[in-house]
Coordinates of C-alpha atoms in Angstrom, one line a residue:
X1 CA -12.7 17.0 -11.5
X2 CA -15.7 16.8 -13.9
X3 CA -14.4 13.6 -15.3
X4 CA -13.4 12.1 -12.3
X5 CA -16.8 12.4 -10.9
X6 CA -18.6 11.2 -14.0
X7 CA -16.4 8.1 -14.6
X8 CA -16.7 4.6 -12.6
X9 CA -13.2 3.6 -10.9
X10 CA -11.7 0.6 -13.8
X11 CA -11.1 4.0 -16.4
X12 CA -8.5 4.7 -14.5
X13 CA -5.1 3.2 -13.3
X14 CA -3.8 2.6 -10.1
X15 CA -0.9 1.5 -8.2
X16 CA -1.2 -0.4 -4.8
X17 CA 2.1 0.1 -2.5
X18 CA 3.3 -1.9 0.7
X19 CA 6.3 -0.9 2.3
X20 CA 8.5 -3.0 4.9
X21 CA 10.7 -0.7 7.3
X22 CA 13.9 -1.5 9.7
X23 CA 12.1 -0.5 12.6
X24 CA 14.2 3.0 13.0
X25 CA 12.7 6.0 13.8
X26 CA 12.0 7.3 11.3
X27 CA 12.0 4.0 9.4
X28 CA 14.3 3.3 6.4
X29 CA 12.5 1.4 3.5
X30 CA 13.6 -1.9 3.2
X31 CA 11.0 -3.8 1.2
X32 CA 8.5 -2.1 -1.3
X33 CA 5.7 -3.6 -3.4
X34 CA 3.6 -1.9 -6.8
X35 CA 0.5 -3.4 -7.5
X36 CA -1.1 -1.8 -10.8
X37 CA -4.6 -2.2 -11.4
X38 CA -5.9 -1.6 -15.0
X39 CA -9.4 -1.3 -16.2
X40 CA -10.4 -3.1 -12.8
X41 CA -7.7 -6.5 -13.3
X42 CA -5.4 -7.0 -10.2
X43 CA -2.1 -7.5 -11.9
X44 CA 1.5 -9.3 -11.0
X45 CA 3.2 -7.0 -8.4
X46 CA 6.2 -5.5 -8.8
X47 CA 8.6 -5.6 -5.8
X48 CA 12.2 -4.3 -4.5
X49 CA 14.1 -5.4 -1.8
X50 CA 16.2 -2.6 -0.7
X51 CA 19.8 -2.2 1.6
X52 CA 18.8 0.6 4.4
X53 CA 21.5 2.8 5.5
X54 CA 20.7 1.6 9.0
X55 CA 20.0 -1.8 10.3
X56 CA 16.7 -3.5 10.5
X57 CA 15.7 -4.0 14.1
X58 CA 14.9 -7.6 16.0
X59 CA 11.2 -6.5 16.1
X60 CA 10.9 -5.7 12.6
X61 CA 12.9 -9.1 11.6
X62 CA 10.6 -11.0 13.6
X63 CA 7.7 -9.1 12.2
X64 CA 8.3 -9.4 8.1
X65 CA 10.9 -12.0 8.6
X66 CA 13.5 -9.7 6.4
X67 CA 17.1 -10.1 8.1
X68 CA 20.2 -7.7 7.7
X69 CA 21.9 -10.6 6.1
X70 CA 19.1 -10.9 3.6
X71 CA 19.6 -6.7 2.8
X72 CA 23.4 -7.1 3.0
X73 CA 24.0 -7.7 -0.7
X74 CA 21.0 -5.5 -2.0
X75 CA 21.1 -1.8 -3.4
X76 CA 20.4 1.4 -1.8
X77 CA 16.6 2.8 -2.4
X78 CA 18.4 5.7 -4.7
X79 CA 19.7 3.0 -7.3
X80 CA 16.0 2.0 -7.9
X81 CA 14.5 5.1 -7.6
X82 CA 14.1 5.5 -12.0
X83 CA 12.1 2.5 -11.9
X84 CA 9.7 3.1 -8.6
X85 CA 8.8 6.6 -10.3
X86 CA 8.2 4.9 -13.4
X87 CA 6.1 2.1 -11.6
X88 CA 4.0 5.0 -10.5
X89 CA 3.8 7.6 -12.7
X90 CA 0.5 8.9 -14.3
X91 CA -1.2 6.1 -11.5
X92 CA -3.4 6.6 -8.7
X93 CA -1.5 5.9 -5.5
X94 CA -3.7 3.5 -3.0
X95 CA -2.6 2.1 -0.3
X96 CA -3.9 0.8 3.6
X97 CA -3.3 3.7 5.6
X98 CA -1.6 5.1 2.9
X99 CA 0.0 8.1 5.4
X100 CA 2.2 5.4 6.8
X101 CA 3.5 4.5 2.8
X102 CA 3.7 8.4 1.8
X103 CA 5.9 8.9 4.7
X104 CA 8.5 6.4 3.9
X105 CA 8.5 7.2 0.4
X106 CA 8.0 10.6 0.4
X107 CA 11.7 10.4 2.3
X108 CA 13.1 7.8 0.1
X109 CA 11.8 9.3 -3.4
X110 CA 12.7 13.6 -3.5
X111 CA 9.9 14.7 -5.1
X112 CA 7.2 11.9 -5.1
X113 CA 3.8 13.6 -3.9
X114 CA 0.9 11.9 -6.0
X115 CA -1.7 13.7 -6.7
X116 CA -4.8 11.2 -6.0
X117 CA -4.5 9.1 -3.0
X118 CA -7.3 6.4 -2.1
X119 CA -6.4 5.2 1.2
X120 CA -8.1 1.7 1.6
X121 CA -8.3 1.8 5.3
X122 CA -10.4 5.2 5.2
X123 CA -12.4 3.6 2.7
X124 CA -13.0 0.8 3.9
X125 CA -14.4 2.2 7.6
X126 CA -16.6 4.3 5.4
X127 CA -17.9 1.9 2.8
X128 CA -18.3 -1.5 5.4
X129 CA -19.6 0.3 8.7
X130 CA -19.5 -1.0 12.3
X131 CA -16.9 -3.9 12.1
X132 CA -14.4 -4.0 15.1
X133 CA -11.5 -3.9 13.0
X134 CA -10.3 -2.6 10.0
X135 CA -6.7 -3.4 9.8
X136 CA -5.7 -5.2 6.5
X137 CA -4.7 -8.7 7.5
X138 CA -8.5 -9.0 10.1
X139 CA -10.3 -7.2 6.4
X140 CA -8.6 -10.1 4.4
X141 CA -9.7 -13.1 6.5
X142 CA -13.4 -12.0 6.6
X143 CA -13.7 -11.3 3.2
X144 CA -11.0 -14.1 1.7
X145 CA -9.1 -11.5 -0.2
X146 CA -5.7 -14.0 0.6
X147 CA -7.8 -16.7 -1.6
X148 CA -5.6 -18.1 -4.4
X149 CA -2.9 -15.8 -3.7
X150 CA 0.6 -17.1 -5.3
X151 CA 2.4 -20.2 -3.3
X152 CA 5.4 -18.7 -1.2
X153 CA 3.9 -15.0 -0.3
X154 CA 3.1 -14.4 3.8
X155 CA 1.2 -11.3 5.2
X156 CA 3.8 -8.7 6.4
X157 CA 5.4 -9.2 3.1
X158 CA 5.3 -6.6 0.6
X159 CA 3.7 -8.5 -2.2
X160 CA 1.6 -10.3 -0.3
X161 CA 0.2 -7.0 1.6
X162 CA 0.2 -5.2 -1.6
X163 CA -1.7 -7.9 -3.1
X164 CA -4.5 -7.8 -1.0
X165 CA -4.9 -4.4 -0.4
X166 CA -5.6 -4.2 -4.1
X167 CA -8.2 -7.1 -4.0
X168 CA -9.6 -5.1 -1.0
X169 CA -10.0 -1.9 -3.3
X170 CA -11.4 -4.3 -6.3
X171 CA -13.9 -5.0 -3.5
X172 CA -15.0 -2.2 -1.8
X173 CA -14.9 -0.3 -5.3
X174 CA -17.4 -2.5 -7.4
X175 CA -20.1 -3.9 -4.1
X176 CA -23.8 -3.9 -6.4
X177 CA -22.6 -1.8 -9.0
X178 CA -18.9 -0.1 -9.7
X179 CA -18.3 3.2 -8.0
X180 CA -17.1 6.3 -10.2
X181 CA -13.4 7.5 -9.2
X182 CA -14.5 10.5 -6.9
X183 CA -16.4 7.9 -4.4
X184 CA -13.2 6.6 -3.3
X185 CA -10.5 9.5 -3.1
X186 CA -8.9 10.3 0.6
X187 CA -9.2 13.7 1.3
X188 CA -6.0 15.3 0.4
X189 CA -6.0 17.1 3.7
X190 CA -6.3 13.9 5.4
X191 CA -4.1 11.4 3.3
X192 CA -1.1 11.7 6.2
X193 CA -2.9 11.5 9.4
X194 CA -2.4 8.7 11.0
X195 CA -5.6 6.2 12.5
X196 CA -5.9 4.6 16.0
X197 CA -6.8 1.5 14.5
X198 CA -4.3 0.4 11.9
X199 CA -0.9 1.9 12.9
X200 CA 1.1 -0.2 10.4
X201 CA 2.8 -2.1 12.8
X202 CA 4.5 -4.8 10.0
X203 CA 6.5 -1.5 9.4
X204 CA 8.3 -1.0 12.6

């Protein structure tokens, strides 16, 4: 803990993660985007589109736009499992109300539980006090984090969602001067509660 409190936030590694659900209840994973971050660069995410066992709802098509049809020929969440744990391992998990994305993976991956989580939307309420609004898609328009994003991605989309809420960490973690590591962890005992203001509703 030492070194986490001594070191600023680019010594370490992180990986940003936006999942898309079906709609179910409990939701399925159908859609899931890594974003690493090293020494403080955004970098290309990585992203899976995934065949749930049951199908995705009318509401969540018409919300990410991801059809059964699109899903028919894709494979199950267990085939890729070697290469999500792999896209995460030894990283810091960050996400925008990451309780929402540790739920759906935590059911889709036995036995992922990171260790450090750094949920953006905690952070952010915390770090840029009094706005209205702290979901991700009203934080990206007031502080242009979808600027120059690749041609082709659309909010509600993994990439695109991962994409910004690592831009949005970038932000909030550097402001006048960068922040060390322990100035942006979520409270362990916290990390899966949900929030009244951002309930993830691209998910379901």
């Amino acid at each position: 803990m030492a070194d986490i409190d001594r070191r600023v936030w680019t010594a370490f590694r992180y990986a940003v993660a936006d999942v898309e659900g079906n709609g179910q209840q409990p939701p399925d994973l159908v859609e899931l985007a890594i974003v690493p971050i090293a020494q403080g660069t955004v970098e290309e995410p990585l992203t899976w589109l995934v065949k749930p066992p049951r199908p995705i709802t009318p509401l969540a098509c018409r919300i990410h736009g991801i059809s059964n049809q699109q899903v028919a020929s894709a494979p199950p969440s267990a085939e890729y499992a070697p290469d999500i744990m792999a896209a995460f391992g030894g990283a810091i998990f960050v996400a925008h109300n990451a309780h929402v994305d540790l739920s759906v993976l935590a059911r889709e991956l036995p036995g992922f539980q990171p260790s450090l989580v750094i949920d953006t939307l905690k952070l952010a309420r915390r770090l840029l006090p009094g706005r209205p609004s702290y979901k991700l898609g009203v934080l990206a328009e007031e502080l242009k984090l979808a600027t120059g994003l690749p041609a082709g991605l659309a909010p509600h989309r993994a990439a695109y969602d991962a994409l910004v809420c690592a831009r949005l960490l970038a932000h909030l973690a550097t402001g006048a001067e960068p922040l060390p590591l322990a100035a942006l962890l979520t409270d362990p005992t916290t990390s899966r509660e949900g929030s009244t203001d951002d309930a993830a509703p691209t998910l379901f």
